PDB file of C-alpha atoms in Angstrom:
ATOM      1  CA  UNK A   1     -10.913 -11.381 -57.039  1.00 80.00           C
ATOM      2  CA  UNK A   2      -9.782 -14.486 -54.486  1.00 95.00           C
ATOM      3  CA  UNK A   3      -6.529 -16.755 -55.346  1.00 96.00           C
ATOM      4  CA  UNK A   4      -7.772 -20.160 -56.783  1.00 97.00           C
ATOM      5  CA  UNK A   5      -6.662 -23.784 -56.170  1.00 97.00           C
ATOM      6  CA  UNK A   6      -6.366 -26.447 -59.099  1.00 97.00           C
ATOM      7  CA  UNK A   7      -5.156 -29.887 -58.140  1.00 97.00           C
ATOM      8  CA  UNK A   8      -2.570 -31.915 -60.371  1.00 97.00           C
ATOM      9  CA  UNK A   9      -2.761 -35.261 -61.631  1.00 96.00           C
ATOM     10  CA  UNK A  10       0.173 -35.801 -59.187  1.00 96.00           C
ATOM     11  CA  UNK A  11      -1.483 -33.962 -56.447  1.00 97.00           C
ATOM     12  CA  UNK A  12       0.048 -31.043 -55.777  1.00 97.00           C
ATOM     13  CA  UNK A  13      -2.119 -28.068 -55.228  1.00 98.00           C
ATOM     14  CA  UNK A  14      -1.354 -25.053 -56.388  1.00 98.00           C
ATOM     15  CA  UNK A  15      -2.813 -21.650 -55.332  1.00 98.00           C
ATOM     16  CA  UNK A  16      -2.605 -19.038 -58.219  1.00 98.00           C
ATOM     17  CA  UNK A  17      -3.155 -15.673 -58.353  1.00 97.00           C
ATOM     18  CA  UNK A  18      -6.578 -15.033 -60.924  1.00 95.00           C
ATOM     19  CA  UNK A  19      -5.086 -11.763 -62.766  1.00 94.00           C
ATOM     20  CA  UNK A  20      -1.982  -9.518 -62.744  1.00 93.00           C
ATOM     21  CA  UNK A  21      -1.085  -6.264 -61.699  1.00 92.00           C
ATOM     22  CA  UNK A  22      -0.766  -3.632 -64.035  1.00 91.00           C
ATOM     23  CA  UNK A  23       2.497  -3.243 -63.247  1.00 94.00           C
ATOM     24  CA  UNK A  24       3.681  -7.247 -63.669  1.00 93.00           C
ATOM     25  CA  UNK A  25       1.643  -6.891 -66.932  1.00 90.00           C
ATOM     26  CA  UNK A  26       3.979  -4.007 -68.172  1.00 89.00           C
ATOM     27  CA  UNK A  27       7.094  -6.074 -66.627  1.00 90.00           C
ATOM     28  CA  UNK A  28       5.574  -8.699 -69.136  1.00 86.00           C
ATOM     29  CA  UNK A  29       5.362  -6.278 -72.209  1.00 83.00           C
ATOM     30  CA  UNK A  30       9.011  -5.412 -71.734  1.00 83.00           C
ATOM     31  CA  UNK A  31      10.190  -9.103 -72.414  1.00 81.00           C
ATOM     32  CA  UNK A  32       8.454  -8.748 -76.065  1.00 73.00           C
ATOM     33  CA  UNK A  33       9.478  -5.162 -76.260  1.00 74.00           C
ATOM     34  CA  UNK A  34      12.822  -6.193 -75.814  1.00 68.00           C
ATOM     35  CA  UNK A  35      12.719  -8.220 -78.674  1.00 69.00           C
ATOM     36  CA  UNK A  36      10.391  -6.174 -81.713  1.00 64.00           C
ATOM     37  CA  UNK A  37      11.349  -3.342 -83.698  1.00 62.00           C
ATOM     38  CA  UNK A  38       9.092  -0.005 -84.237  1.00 60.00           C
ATOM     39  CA  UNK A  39       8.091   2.062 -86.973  1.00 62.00           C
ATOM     40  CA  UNK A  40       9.399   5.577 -85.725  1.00 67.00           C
ATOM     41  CA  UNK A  41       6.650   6.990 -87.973  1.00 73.00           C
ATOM     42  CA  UNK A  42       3.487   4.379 -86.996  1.00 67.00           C
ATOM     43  CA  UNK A  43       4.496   3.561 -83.794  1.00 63.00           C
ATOM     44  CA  UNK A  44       3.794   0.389 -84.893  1.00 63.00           C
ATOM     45  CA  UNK A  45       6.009  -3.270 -84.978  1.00 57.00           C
ATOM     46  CA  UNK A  46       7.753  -3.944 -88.038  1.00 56.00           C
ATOM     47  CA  UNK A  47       6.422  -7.170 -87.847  1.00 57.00           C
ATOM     48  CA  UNK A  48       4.248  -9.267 -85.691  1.00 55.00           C
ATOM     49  CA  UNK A  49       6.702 -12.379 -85.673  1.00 53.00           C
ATOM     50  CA  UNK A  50       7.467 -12.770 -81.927  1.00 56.00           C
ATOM     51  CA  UNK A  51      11.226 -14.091 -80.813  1.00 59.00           C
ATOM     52  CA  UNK A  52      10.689 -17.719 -79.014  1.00 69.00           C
ATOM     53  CA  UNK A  53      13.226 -16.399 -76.317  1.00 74.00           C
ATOM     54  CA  UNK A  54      10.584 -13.521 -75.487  1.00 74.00           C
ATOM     55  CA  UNK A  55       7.433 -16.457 -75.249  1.00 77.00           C
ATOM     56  CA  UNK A  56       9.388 -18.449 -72.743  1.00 82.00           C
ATOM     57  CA  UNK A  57      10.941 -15.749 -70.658  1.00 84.00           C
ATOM     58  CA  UNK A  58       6.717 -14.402 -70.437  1.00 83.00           C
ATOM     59  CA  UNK A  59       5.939 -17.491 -69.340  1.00 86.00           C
ATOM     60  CA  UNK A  60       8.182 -18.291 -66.990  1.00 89.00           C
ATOM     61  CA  UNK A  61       8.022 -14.731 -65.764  1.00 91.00           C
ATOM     62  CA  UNK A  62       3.972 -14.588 -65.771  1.00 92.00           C
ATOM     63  CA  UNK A  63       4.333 -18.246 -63.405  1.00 94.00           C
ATOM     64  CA  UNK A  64       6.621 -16.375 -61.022  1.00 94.00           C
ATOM     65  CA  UNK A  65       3.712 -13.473 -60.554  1.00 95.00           C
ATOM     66  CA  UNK A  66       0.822 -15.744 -60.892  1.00 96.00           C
ATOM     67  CA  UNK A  67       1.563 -18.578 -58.825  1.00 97.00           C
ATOM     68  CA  UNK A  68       1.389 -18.131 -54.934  1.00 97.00           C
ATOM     69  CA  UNK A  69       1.592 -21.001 -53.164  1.00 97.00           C
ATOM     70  CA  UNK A  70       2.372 -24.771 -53.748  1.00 98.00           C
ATOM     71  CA  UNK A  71       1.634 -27.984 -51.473  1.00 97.00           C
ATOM     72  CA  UNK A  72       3.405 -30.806 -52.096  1.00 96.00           C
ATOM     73  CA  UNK A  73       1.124 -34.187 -52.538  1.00 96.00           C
ATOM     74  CA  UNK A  74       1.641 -34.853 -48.687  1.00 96.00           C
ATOM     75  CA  UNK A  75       0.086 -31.261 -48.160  1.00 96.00           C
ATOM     76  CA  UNK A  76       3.516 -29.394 -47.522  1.00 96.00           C
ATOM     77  CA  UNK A  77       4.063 -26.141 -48.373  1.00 97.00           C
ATOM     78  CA  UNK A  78       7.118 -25.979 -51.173  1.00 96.00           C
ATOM     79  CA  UNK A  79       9.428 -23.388 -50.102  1.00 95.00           C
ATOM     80  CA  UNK A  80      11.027 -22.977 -53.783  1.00 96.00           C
ATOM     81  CA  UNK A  81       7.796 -22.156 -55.932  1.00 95.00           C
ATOM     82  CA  UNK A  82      10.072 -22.101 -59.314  1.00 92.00           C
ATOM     83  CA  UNK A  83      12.209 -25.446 -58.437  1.00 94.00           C
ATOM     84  CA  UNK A  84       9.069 -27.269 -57.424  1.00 95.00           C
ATOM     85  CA  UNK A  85       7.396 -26.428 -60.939  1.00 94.00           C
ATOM     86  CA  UNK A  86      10.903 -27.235 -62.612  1.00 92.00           C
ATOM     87  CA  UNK A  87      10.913 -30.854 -60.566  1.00 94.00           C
ATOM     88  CA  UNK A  88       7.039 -31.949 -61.555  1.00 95.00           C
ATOM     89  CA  UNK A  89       6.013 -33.830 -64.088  1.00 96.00           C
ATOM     90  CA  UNK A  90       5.224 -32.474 -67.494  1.00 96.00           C
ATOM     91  CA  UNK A  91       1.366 -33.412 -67.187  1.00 96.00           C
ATOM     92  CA  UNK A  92       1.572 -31.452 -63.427  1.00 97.00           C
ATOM     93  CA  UNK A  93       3.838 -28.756 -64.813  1.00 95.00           C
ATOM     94  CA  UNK A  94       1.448 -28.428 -68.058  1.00 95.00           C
ATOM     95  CA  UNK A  95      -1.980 -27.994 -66.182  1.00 97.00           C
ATOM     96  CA  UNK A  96      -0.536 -24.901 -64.344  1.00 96.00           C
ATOM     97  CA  UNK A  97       0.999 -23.295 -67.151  1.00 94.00           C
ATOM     98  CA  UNK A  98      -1.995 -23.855 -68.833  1.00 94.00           C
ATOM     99  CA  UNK A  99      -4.097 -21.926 -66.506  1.00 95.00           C
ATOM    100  CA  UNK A 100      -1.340 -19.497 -66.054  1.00 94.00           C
ATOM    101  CA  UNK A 101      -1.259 -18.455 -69.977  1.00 89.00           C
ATOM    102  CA  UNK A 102      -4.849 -18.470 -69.537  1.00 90.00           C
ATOM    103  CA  UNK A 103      -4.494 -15.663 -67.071  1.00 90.00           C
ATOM    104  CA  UNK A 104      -1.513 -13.946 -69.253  1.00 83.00           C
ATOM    105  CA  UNK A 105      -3.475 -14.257 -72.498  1.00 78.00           C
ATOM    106  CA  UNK A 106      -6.403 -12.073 -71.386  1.00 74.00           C
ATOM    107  CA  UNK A 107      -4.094  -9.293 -70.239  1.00 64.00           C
ATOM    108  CA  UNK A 108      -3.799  -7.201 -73.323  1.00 56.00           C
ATOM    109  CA  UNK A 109      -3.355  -3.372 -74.178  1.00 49.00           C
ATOM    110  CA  UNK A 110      -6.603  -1.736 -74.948  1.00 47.00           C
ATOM    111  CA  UNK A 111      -5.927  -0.095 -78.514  1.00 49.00           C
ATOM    112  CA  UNK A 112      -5.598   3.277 -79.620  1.00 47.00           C
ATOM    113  CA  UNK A 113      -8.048   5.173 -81.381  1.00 46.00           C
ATOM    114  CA  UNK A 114      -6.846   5.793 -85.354  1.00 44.00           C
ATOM    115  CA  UNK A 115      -4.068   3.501 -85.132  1.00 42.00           C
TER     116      UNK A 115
END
């Protein structure tokens, strides 16, 4: 699959990556690992209640993979991805992370059989 552009209100345009690796999508498991406990008998969480701290370090983490390139509305290339997304506006900022959790939210384990 090719890289895609979207276009912000503000007119930046942003070149994003359109799935992950398998091994940035086990980097990405590890933030909520880091924060569930397991049944040592089920193998299962103890609970499905997810720590805020582990939703926003994914995120930021899965816009660090995901998104490539950035041109600035005067069609330069940003040469700090993450300060450039820190520095937009929230409706510029929003549309990428938007399509970026889009991305994210399809990566998911397969499940095992019996469990």
């Amino acid at each position: 699959m090719d890289n895609f552009e979207i276009k912000t209100p503000g007119g930046y345009t942003v070149t994003i990556k359109p799935e992950l690796s398998y091994g940035q999508f086990i980097q990405l498991q590890h933030i909520f690992a880091d924060t569930m406990k397991y049944n040592a008998e089920t193998k299962l969480p103890v609970s499905s209640d997810l720590e805020g701290k582990a939703l926003l370090e994914s995120q930021a983490k899965a816009m660090e993979f995901l998104v490539v390139k950035i041109l600035d509305p005067q069609g330069n290339e940003v040469t700090n991805i993450a300060g450039a997304l820190g520095d937009m506006s929230q409706s510029d900022g929003q549309l990428i992370s938007d399509k970026v959790n889009e991305i994210w939210g399809k990566a998911q384990l397969p499940k095992k059989k019996g469990i």
